[in-house]
């Protein structure tokens, strides 16, 4: 199968934009699904984050979008706020070749008012979480009469989160004559059920039968149950990954592991499924800007976590579901870098390892804990995060923060890390060695009347 975008019927301007943003060839999922998507078929696609699925449906949406009609023509439902933001960002990048395309992100946890006034101005594409979208549909603020594409992204997660009925209700409010695209990393039975309820003669596409990415180095260590903490510590001390997500199967284990790691001097944070959105956003930001190096999470709590390059995934406990295992480790090794997936397993879990081998279609590699040697190194992450109590709403821009830090505060450019600006708050990462200088400046310093504080 040809992997060049130019072999599929996309507008010249669209192809030029793809070249401009550096997409040279299609990913396997795009090569399989795009031709069908452009034929307006309903699709059910097995694809995980990192496969290029957003561009697959995004290009489909844009190919038939009428920019002169400012009505909602495509709706993308995502399980989490973070994913919705990522999808919108990717769609905006893909839509650069079209003039004035409005893409709105509508998620729960923020006041309705702002969203209502944005909707009044009209939009071509809406991306959001099901609960909030349904609220708008019911209220009449989000008319779906011009909808031509409905996308269900991360279908398995949408179902895990209990959105089945909400999705059916939203689909029922959309014109029957539409294209419905369903993406999911795994295929539990309810996915088939949902497909039957919202799609017509859906074509099924599974891109990489070889689930497990070759660029992931995967190792299994057998450990006795009471020795798992020590084994985890030995793995971290040996590999010293710059950023790690540790998976546990229960919230309580997550809490215990986080506490153990903190006690050992690591900057570790636990991600809980029931965390406030603001708290989750802060943790994700700190992790992405390298001021927290370890996140400990259950599968539920890790939803929406999409880090460009995650150095390692550690399974403190194996997931009882091999598909979930493959999904967990798929988070490392992206962006062309080799990933590291380390799993602790118990003697009694041989059957599970065989199922993982079947699922990934290759034998697992085992290593002995005795082979690990702790290396000297620092446990502190390289950056420290500070918050500014103002954001987009206050017209705060990254350049201004950078200018202030390198000007007034006197930091070197390379001491300023990632700057992340949200509606009413902004975060900036500062090199650990420069944090003290910045702290000294804090009491008298302001930016547009807003103040910084350590988080
Ligand atoms: P996704 O699976 O949609 O989350 O995409 C994963 C990443 O791959 C995103 O950062 C995309 O910008 C990028 N990407 C998608 N398609 C391509 C492509 N054909 N070539 C290069 N990068 C791509």
Short mmCIF file of C-alpha atoms and ligand atoms in Angstrom, two decimals:
data_model
loop_
_atom_site.label_atom_id
_atom_site.label_comp_id
_atom_site.label_asym_id
_atom_site.label_seq_id
_atom_site.Cartn_x
_atom_site.Cartn_y
_atom_site.Cartn_z
CA UNK A 1 0.00 0.00 0.00
CA UNK A 2 1.35 3.42 -0.93
CA UNK A 3 2.06 5.63 2.00
CA UNK A 4 2.23 8.94 0.17
CA UNK A 5 -0.56 11.44 0.93
CA UNK A 6 -0.51 12.54 -2.70
CA UNK A 7 -2.04 9.24 -3.79
CA UNK A 8 -5.30 9.99 -2.11
CA UNK A 9 -7.81 12.55 -3.26
CA UNK A 10 -6.97 15.52 -1.07
CA UNK A 11 -6.95 19.15 -2.24
CA UNK A 12 -3.60 20.53 -3.40
CA UNK A 13 -3.73 23.15 -0.66
CA UNK A 14 -4.30 20.45 1.91
CA UNK A 15 -1.33 18.45 0.61
CA UNK A 16 0.84 21.56 0.69
CA UNK A 17 -0.14 22.14 4.31
CA UNK A 18 0.67 18.54 5.25
CA UNK A 19 4.10 19.00 3.71
CA UNK A 20 4.48 22.29 5.59
CA UNK A 21 3.70 20.71 8.96
CA UNK A 22 6.10 17.87 8.24
CA UNK A 23 3.74 14.98 7.53
CA UNK A 24 5.59 13.26 4.72
CA UNK A 25 4.01 9.84 4.63
CA UNK A 26 0.84 8.40 6.06
CA UNK A 27 0.97 6.38 9.25
CA UNK A 28 -0.39 2.81 8.83
CA UNK A 29 -3.73 3.80 10.35
CA UNK A 30 -4.04 6.73 7.95
CA UNK A 31 -3.12 4.62 4.93
CA UNK A 32 -5.78 2.07 5.86
CA UNK A 33 -8.56 4.38 6.89
CA UNK A 34 -8.27 7.62 4.88
CA UNK A 35 -9.40 6.22 1.51
CA UNK A 36 -12.49 4.74 3.19
CA UNK A 37 -13.14 7.88 5.21
CA UNK A 38 -13.04 9.96 2.03
CA UNK A 39 -15.59 7.60 0.48
CA UNK A 40 -17.92 8.66 3.31
CA UNK A 41 -18.08 5.19 4.81
CA UNK A 42 -18.75 4.58 8.48
CA UNK A 43 -15.64 3.14 10.07
CA UNK A 44 -14.73 1.37 13.24
CA UNK A 45 -10.98 1.70 13.61
CA UNK A 46 -8.66 0.06 16.05
CA UNK A 47 -6.13 2.74 16.86
CA UNK A 48 -4.41 4.02 19.90
CA UNK A 49 -3.02 7.43 20.76
CA UNK A 50 0.12 8.05 18.77
CA UNK A 51 -1.11 6.21 15.68
CA UNK A 52 -2.04 9.37 13.82
CA UNK A 53 -5.76 8.72 14.19
CA UNK A 54 -6.60 12.38 14.80
CA UNK A 55 -5.24 13.36 11.40
CA UNK A 56 -7.08 10.40 9.84
CA UNK A 57 -10.49 11.68 10.89
CA UNK A 58 -9.38 15.32 10.81
CA UNK A 59 -8.48 15.18 7.13
CA UNK A 60 -11.80 13.44 6.45
CA UNK A 61 -13.71 16.19 8.23
CA UNK A 62 -11.84 18.97 6.46
CA UNK A 63 -12.15 17.39 3.00
CA UNK A 64 -15.90 17.86 2.99
CA UNK A 65 -16.18 20.95 5.16
CA UNK A 66 -17.81 23.99 3.62
CA UNK A 67 -15.92 26.97 5.07
CA UNK A 68 -18.55 29.40 3.80
CA UNK A 69 -21.21 27.85 6.01
CA UNK A 70 -20.56 28.72 9.63
CA UNK A 71 -22.63 25.91 11.14
CA UNK A 72 -21.44 22.88 13.06
CA UNK A 73 -20.55 20.34 10.39
CA UNK A 74 -18.43 18.00 12.48
CA UNK A 75 -18.58 16.90 16.10
CA UNK A 76 -15.82 14.97 17.86
CA UNK A 77 -16.60 13.36 21.21
CA UNK A 78 -13.62 12.66 23.48
CA UNK A 79 -13.48 11.03 26.91
CA UNK A 80 -11.46 13.77 28.60
CA UNK A 81 -10.81 17.46 28.55
CA UNK A 82 -7.11 16.93 27.80
CA UNK A 83 -7.81 14.75 24.81
CA UNK A 84 -10.37 17.24 23.50
CA UNK A 85 -7.75 19.99 23.71
CA UNK A 86 -5.22 17.85 21.88
CA UNK A 87 -7.70 16.99 19.15
CA UNK A 88 -8.60 20.66 18.67
CA UNK A 89 -4.94 21.63 18.46
CA UNK A 90 -4.28 18.97 15.83
CA UNK A 91 -7.40 19.96 13.85
CA UNK A 92 -6.33 23.62 13.85
CA UNK A 93 -2.94 22.64 12.51
CA UNK A 94 -4.52 20.53 9.77
CA UNK A 95 -7.04 23.25 8.92
CA UNK A 96 -4.44 25.93 8.24
CA UNK A 97 -5.02 25.64 4.50
CA UNK A 98 -8.65 26.72 4.85
CA UNK A 99 -9.53 30.32 5.69
CA UNK A 100 -11.29 31.16 8.94
CA UNK A 101 -12.27 27.75 10.17
CA UNK A 102 -13.71 27.97 13.66
CA UNK A 103 -13.07 25.05 15.96
CA UNK A 104 -14.62 25.13 19.42
CA UNK A 105 -13.69 22.96 22.37
CA UNK A 106 -16.61 22.39 24.75
CA UNK A 107 -15.88 20.46 27.92
CA UNK A 108 -17.46 20.17 31.33
CA UNK A 109 -15.99 21.68 34.47
CA UNK A 110 -16.05 25.22 33.12
CA UNK A 111 -18.94 27.72 33.20
CA UNK A 112 -21.53 27.45 30.40
CA UNK A 113 -21.67 31.19 29.79
CA UNK A 114 -18.42 31.55 27.84
CA UNK A 115 -19.30 28.52 25.73
CA UNK A 116 -22.77 29.87 25.01
CA UNK A 117 -21.43 33.15 23.68
CA UNK A 118 -18.80 31.35 21.59
CA UNK A 119 -21.53 29.16 20.12
CA UNK A 120 -23.59 32.23 19.26
CA UNK A 121 -20.77 33.35 16.98
CA UNK A 122 -20.96 30.01 15.17
CA UNK A 123 -18.42 27.24 14.58
CA UNK A 124 -17.54 24.75 11.87
CA UNK A 125 -16.22 22.01 14.13
CA UNK A 126 -16.94 21.22 17.76
CA UNK A 127 -14.77 18.99 19.93
CA UNK A 128 -15.86 18.11 23.44
CA UNK A 129 -16.76 15.74 26.21
CA UNK A 130 -20.13 13.98 25.95
CA UNK A 131 -21.80 15.35 29.10
CA UNK A 132 -21.28 18.99 28.21
CA UNK A 133 -22.10 18.46 24.54
CA UNK A 134 -25.39 16.81 25.47
CA UNK A 135 -26.20 19.76 27.74
CA UNK A 136 -25.72 22.17 24.83
CA UNK A 137 -27.72 19.98 22.47
CA UNK A 138 -30.62 19.85 24.95
CA UNK A 139 -30.49 23.57 25.55
CA UNK A 140 -30.60 24.21 21.82
CA UNK A 141 -27.30 26.09 21.93
CA UNK A 142 -25.59 23.47 19.77
CA UNK A 143 -27.76 22.74 16.74
CA UNK A 144 -26.72 19.60 14.91
CA UNK A 145 -28.91 19.95 11.84
CA UNK A 146 -25.94 20.69 9.55
CA UNK A 147 -23.77 17.92 10.97
CA UNK A 148 -22.15 15.66 8.40
CA UNK A 149 -19.50 13.91 10.51
CA UNK A 150 -19.68 12.48 14.02
CA UNK A 151 -16.46 11.12 15.51
CA UNK A 152 -16.26 9.01 18.66
CA UNK A 153 -12.66 9.13 19.78
CA UNK A 154 -11.27 6.54 22.21
CA UNK A 155 -14.56 4.66 22.17
CA UNK A 156 -13.51 2.14 24.82
CA UNK A 157 -12.73 4.93 27.24
CA UNK A 158 -15.95 6.75 26.47
CA UNK A 159 -17.76 3.56 27.44
CA UNK A 160 -15.63 2.95 30.54
CA UNK A 161 -16.64 6.37 31.72
CA UNK A 162 -20.30 5.52 31.39
CA UNK A 163 -21.13 7.71 28.39
CA UNK A 164 -23.03 5.07 26.39
CA UNK A 165 -26.51 6.59 26.81
CA UNK A 166 -25.21 10.13 26.40
CA UNK A 167 -23.55 9.22 23.11
CA UNK A 168 -26.68 7.51 21.81
CA UNK A 169 -28.72 10.59 22.73
CA UNK A 170 -26.30 12.91 20.93
CA UNK A 171 -26.22 10.67 17.85
CA UNK A 172 -30.02 10.61 17.84
CA UNK A 173 -30.06 14.41 17.76
CA UNK A 174 -27.83 14.45 14.66
CA UNK A 175 -29.09 13.93 11.11
CA UNK A 176 -29.40 10.25 10.20
CA UNK A 177 -27.57 11.03 6.97
CA UNK A 178 -24.13 11.47 8.42
CA UNK A 179 -20.80 9.75 8.55
CA UNK A 180 -19.93 8.23 11.91
CA UNK A 181 -16.33 7.29 12.70
CA UNK A 182 -15.52 5.26 15.77
CA UNK A 183 -11.94 4.94 17.06
CA UNK A 184 -10.98 2.67 19.90
CA UNK A 185 -7.77 1.12 21.22
CA UNK A 186 -9.53 -2.04 22.37
CA UNK A 187 -12.69 -3.81 21.29
CA UNK A 188 -14.80 -4.86 24.23
CA UNK A 189 -18.25 -6.17 23.26
CA UNK A 190 -19.96 -2.91 24.07
CA UNK A 191 -18.00 -1.21 21.30
CA UNK A 192 -19.71 -3.47 18.79
CA UNK A 193 -22.99 -2.68 20.49
CA UNK A 194 -22.37 1.05 20.27
CA UNK A 195 -21.30 0.73 16.65
CA UNK A 196 -24.55 -1.07 15.82
CA UNK A 197 -26.51 1.70 17.53
CA UNK A 198 -24.87 4.70 15.89
CA UNK A 199 -23.26 3.48 12.65
CA UNK A 200 -24.38 2.02 9.33
CA UNK A 201 -22.54 -0.94 7.79
CA UNK A 202 -19.35 0.08 9.49
CA UNK A 203 -16.13 -1.06 7.87
CA UNK A 204 -13.72 -2.43 10.43
CA UNK A 205 -10.07 -1.47 10.26
CA UNK A 206 -7.25 -2.75 12.43
CA UNK A 207 -4.03 -1.07 11.45
CA UNK A 208 -1.12 -2.68 13.16
CA UNK A 209 -1.84 -6.31 13.84
CA UNK A 210 1.55 -6.17 15.43
CA UNK A 211 0.37 -4.17 18.39
CA UNK A 212 3.62 -3.77 20.12
CA UNK A 213 5.78 -1.02 18.77
CA UNK A 214 9.25 -2.15 17.82
CA UNK A 215 10.78 0.93 19.35
CA UNK A 216 9.75 -0.18 22.84
CA UNK A 217 12.22 -2.12 24.87
CA UNK A 218 10.11 -4.33 27.07
CA UNK A 219 11.40 -6.29 30.05
CA UNK A 220 9.67 -8.44 32.69
CA UNK A 221 11.04 -8.96 36.19
CA UNK A 222 9.69 -11.69 38.44
CA UNK A 223 9.33 -10.52 41.99
CA UNK A 224 7.89 -11.79 45.27
CA UNK A 225 4.81 -9.82 46.32
CA UNK A 226 6.30 -8.22 49.46
CA UNK A 227 9.41 -7.14 47.54
CA UNK A 228 7.72 -5.05 44.92
CA UNK A 229 8.61 -1.68 46.43
CA UNK A 230 12.28 -2.56 46.62
CA UNK A 231 12.16 -3.90 43.06
CA UNK A 232 10.56 -0.68 41.85
CA UNK A 233 13.24 1.32 43.58
CA UNK A 234 15.94 -0.85 41.98
CA UNK A 235 14.42 -0.28 38.51
CA UNK A 236 14.33 3.49 38.97
CA UNK A 237 17.85 3.63 40.37
CA UNK A 238 19.20 1.51 37.52
CA UNK A 239 17.42 3.04 34.53
CA UNK A 240 16.96 6.57 35.90
CA UNK A 241 14.28 7.48 33.36
CA UNK A 242 13.70 11.19 32.97
CA UNK A 243 9.94 10.75 33.02
CA UNK A 244 8.03 7.70 34.19
CA UNK A 245 4.42 6.64 34.54
CA UNK A 246 3.93 3.82 37.02
CA UNK A 247 0.74 1.82 36.66
CA UNK A 248 -1.02 0.14 39.57
CA UNK A 249 -4.36 -1.63 39.52
CA UNK A 250 -5.98 0.08 42.48
CA UNK A 251 -6.10 3.56 43.92
CA UNK A 252 -4.86 2.34 47.28
CA UNK A 253 -1.75 0.77 45.71
CA UNK A 254 -1.14 4.04 43.84
CA UNK A 255 -1.24 5.93 47.11
CA UNK A 256 1.09 3.47 48.83
CA UNK A 257 3.57 3.49 45.96
CA UNK A 258 3.56 7.30 45.73
CA UNK A 259 4.23 7.55 49.43
CA UNK A 260 7.04 5.01 49.23
CA UNK A 261 8.72 6.89 46.38
CA UNK A 262 8.41 10.24 48.09
CA UNK A 263 9.92 8.73 51.17
CA UNK A 264 12.84 7.61 49.01
CA UNK A 265 13.29 11.17 47.80
CA UNK A 266 11.66 11.00 44.36
CA UNK A 267 9.37 13.70 43.05
CA UNK A 268 6.38 11.43 42.52
CA UNK A 269 2.72 12.34 42.34
CA UNK A 270 -0.34 10.13 42.37
CA UNK A 271 -3.03 10.70 39.77
CA UNK A 272 -6.49 9.97 41.09
CA UNK A 273 -9.50 9.46 38.87
CA UNK A 274 -11.67 11.69 41.05
CA UNK A 275 -9.23 14.60 41.12
CA UNK A 276 -10.46 18.11 40.40
CA UNK A 277 -9.79 19.13 36.81
CA UNK A 278 -7.54 22.00 37.88
CA UNK A 279 -5.42 19.67 39.96
CA UNK A 280 -5.10 17.16 37.09
CA UNK A 281 -4.17 19.91 34.68
CA UNK A 282 -1.49 21.13 37.07
CA UNK A 283 -0.02 17.65 37.49
CA UNK A 284 -0.03 16.98 33.74
CA UNK A 285 1.62 20.34 33.18
CA UNK A 286 4.29 19.71 35.81
CA UNK A 287 4.96 16.29 34.37
CA UNK A 288 5.18 17.58 30.82
CA UNK A 289 7.47 20.47 31.81
CA UNK A 290 9.78 18.15 33.73
CA UNK A 291 9.18 19.42 37.25
CA UNK A 292 7.66 16.12 38.36
CA UNK A 293 9.39 13.03 37.08
CA UNK A 294 7.09 10.24 38.21
CA UNK A 295 3.34 9.87 38.00
CA UNK A 296 1.65 6.93 39.67
CA UNK A 297 -1.74 6.11 38.20
CA UNK A 298 -4.45 3.56 37.64
CA UNK A 299 -5.63 3.04 34.08
CA UNK A 300 -8.71 5.13 34.77
CA UNK A 301 -6.75 8.01 36.26
CA UNK A 302 -4.22 8.08 33.44
CA UNK A 303 -6.82 8.84 30.79
CA UNK A 304 -5.97 11.82 28.74
CA UNK A 305 -2.34 11.73 29.73
CA UNK A 306 -0.49 12.12 26.48
CA UNK A 307 3.11 13.08 26.85
CA UNK A 308 5.14 13.59 23.69
CA UNK A 309 8.03 11.48 24.82
CA UNK A 310 7.64 9.42 27.93
CA UNK A 311 10.95 7.79 28.86
CA UNK A 312 9.49 4.80 30.70
CA UNK A 313 6.34 3.01 31.69
CA UNK A 314 6.58 0.74 34.71
CA UNK A 315 3.90 -1.78 35.55
CA UNK A 316 4.06 -2.11 39.30
CA UNK A 317 1.32 -4.68 38.80
CA UNK A 318 0.34 -6.33 35.55
CA UNK A 319 -3.07 -5.47 34.26
CA UNK A 320 -5.34 -8.53 34.22
CA UNK A 321 -6.29 -7.52 30.67
CA UNK A 322 -3.50 -8.04 28.08
CA UNK A 323 -4.98 -5.40 25.78
CA UNK A 324 -4.73 -2.88 28.59
CA UNK A 325 -1.12 -3.93 29.08
CA UNK A 326 -0.33 -3.25 25.45
CA UNK A 327 -2.11 0.08 25.66
CA UNK A 328 -0.19 1.06 28.81
CA UNK A 329 3.22 0.38 27.32
CA UNK A 330 2.26 2.04 24.03
CA UNK A 331 2.61 5.38 25.79
CA UNK A 332 6.37 5.21 25.85
CA UNK A 333 8.66 5.26 22.83
CA UNK A 334 6.91 7.84 20.73
CA UNK A 335 8.30 10.58 18.59
CA UNK A 336 10.98 8.35 17.18
CA UNK A 337 12.62 7.69 20.53
CA UNK A 338 13.09 4.24 21.98
CA UNK A 339 10.76 3.64 24.89
CA UNK A 340 11.24 1.52 27.94
CA UNK A 341 8.51 -0.66 29.41
CA UNK A 342 9.34 -2.47 32.63
CA UNK A 343 6.93 -4.85 34.30
CA UNK A 344 6.99 -6.48 37.68
CA UNK A 345 5.27 -9.85 37.66
CA UNK A 346 4.57 -12.55 40.19
CA UNK A 347 5.36 -16.23 39.87
CA UNK A 348 1.65 -16.92 39.78
CA UNK A 349 1.15 -14.74 36.71
CA UNK A 350 2.65 -16.98 34.06
CA UNK A 351 -0.75 -17.45 32.41
CA UNK A 352 -1.09 -13.70 32.10
CA UNK A 353 2.32 -13.36 30.51
CA UNK A 354 1.34 -15.99 27.94
CA UNK A 355 -1.77 -13.99 27.11
CA UNK A 356 0.31 -10.83 26.72
CA UNK A 357 2.63 -12.74 24.38
CA UNK A 358 -0.36 -13.84 22.32
CA UNK A 359 -1.72 -10.33 22.23
CA UNK A 360 1.53 -8.70 21.15
CA UNK A 361 2.45 -11.66 18.96
CA UNK A 362 5.95 -12.01 20.28
CA UNK A 363 7.56 -13.53 23.34
CA UNK A 364 8.33 -11.29 26.28
CA UNK A 365 11.90 -10.73 27.41
CA UNK A 366 12.71 -11.52 30.98
CA UNK A 367 15.42 -10.00 33.08
CA UNK A 368 16.56 -10.65 36.63
CA UNK A 369 16.34 -8.07 39.37
CA UNK A 370 19.83 -9.14 40.38
CA UNK A 371 21.12 -7.64 37.14
CA UNK A 372 20.19 -4.14 38.25
CA UNK A 373 22.84 -1.84 39.64
CA UNK A 374 21.94 1.53 41.10
CA UNK A 375 23.77 4.38 39.42
CA UNK A 376 24.62 7.65 41.07
CA UNK A 377 22.34 10.43 39.98
CA UNK A 378 20.10 13.14 41.22
CA UNK A 379 16.54 12.40 42.20
CA UNK A 380 15.33 15.96 41.80
CA UNK A 381 13.66 16.78 38.48
CA UNK A 382 15.47 19.41 36.41
CA UNK A 383 12.71 22.05 36.57
CA UNK A 384 10.46 23.78 39.11
CA UNK A 385 6.98 25.06 38.22
CA UNK A 386 5.67 28.52 39.09
CA UNK A 387 2.13 29.75 38.50
CA UNK A 388 0.95 33.18 37.39
CA UNK A 389 -2.60 34.00 38.50
CA UNK A 390 -3.59 35.21 35.03
CA UNK A 391 -3.88 33.65 31.60
CA UNK A 392 -5.38 33.94 28.12
CA UNK A 393 -8.28 35.90 29.55
CA UNK A 394 -5.81 38.53 30.71
CA UNK A 395 -4.10 38.43 27.31
CA UNK A 396 -0.96 36.96 28.84
CA UNK A 397 1.33 35.62 26.14
CA UNK A 398 4.32 33.24 26.40
CA UNK A 399 6.65 35.84 24.88
CA UNK A 400 5.81 38.31 27.65
CA UNK A 401 6.60 35.81 30.38
CA UNK A 402 9.84 34.85 28.67
CA UNK A 403 10.72 38.52 28.20
CA UNK A 404 10.11 39.27 31.86
CA UNK A 405 12.14 36.33 33.08
CA UNK A 406 15.11 36.99 30.84
CA UNK A 407 14.82 40.77 31.28
CA UNK A 408 13.73 41.97 34.76
CA UNK A 409 14.45 38.74 36.57
CA UNK A 410 17.73 38.20 34.79
CA UNK A 411 17.48 34.50 33.97
CA UNK A 412 19.27 32.99 30.99
CA UNK A 413 17.02 31.88 28.14
CA UNK A 414 17.91 28.25 28.67
CA UNK A 415 16.84 28.46 32.31
CA UNK A 416 13.25 29.04 31.23
CA UNK A 417 11.37 25.88 30.29
CA UNK A 418 7.92 25.21 29.01
CA UNK A 419 5.36 28.00 29.37
CA UNK A 420 1.77 26.79 29.45
CA UNK A 421 -1.05 29.27 29.37
CA UNK A 422 -4.64 28.41 30.29
CA UNK A 423 -7.67 30.69 30.50
CA UNK A 424 -7.04 32.15 33.91
CA UNK A 425 -3.72 30.69 34.96
CA UNK A 426 -0.29 30.24 33.41
CA UNK A 427 2.54 27.94 34.41
CA UNK A 428 6.20 28.38 33.71
CA UNK A 429 8.99 25.88 34.31
CA UNK A 430 12.27 27.28 35.57
CA UNK A 431 15.55 25.42 35.85
CA UNK A 432 15.99 24.18 39.41
CA UNK A 433 19.28 26.01 39.83
CA UNK A 434 17.62 29.29 38.90
CA UNK A 435 14.52 28.85 41.05
CA UNK A 436 16.04 30.63 44.05
CA UNK A 437 16.82 33.74 41.98
CA UNK A 438 13.25 33.82 40.75
CA UNK A 439 11.84 33.34 44.25
CA UNK A 440 13.79 36.34 45.46
CA UNK A 441 12.27 38.46 42.74
CA UNK A 442 8.71 37.26 43.44
CA UNK A 443 7.58 39.60 46.25
CA UNK A 444 7.89 42.76 44.15
CA UNK A 445 7.34 41.40 40.66
CA UNK A 446 4.19 41.53 38.55
CA UNK A 447 3.10 40.89 34.98
CA UNK A 448 0.09 42.93 33.83
CA UNK A 449 -0.87 43.29 37.48
CA UNK A 450 -0.75 39.52 38.04
CA UNK A 451 1.58 37.78 40.46
CA UNK A 452 3.60 34.58 40.37
CA UNK A 453 3.81 31.99 43.08
CA UNK A 454 5.49 28.64 43.53
CA UNK A 455 3.16 25.66 43.16
P1 LIG B 1 -2.51 10.91 17.31
O1 LIG B 1 -2.48 9.42 17.24
O2 LIG B 1 -3.61 11.48 16.50
O3 LIG B 1 -2.54 11.38 18.74
O4 LIG B 1 -1.17 11.48 16.62
C1 LIG B 1 0.11 11.27 17.15
C2 LIG B 1 1.13 12.29 16.66
O5 LIG B 1 1.55 12.00 15.34
C3 LIG B 1 0.63 13.72 16.63
O6 LIG B 1 1.62 14.52 17.26
C4 LIG B 1 0.52 14.07 15.17
O7 LIG B 1 0.78 15.43 14.97
C5 LIG B 1 1.54 13.17 14.53
N1 LIG B 1 1.20 12.72 13.17
C6 LIG B 1 -0.01 12.32 12.70
N2 LIG B 1 0.06 11.94 11.43
C7 LIG B 1 1.34 12.09 11.04
C8 LIG B 1 2.05 11.84 9.81
N3 LIG B 1 1.44 11.34 8.73
N4 LIG B 1 3.37 12.11 9.78
C9 LIG B 1 3.99 12.60 10.88
N5 LIG B 1 3.40 12.83 12.06
C10 LIG B 1 2.08 12.59 12.15
#
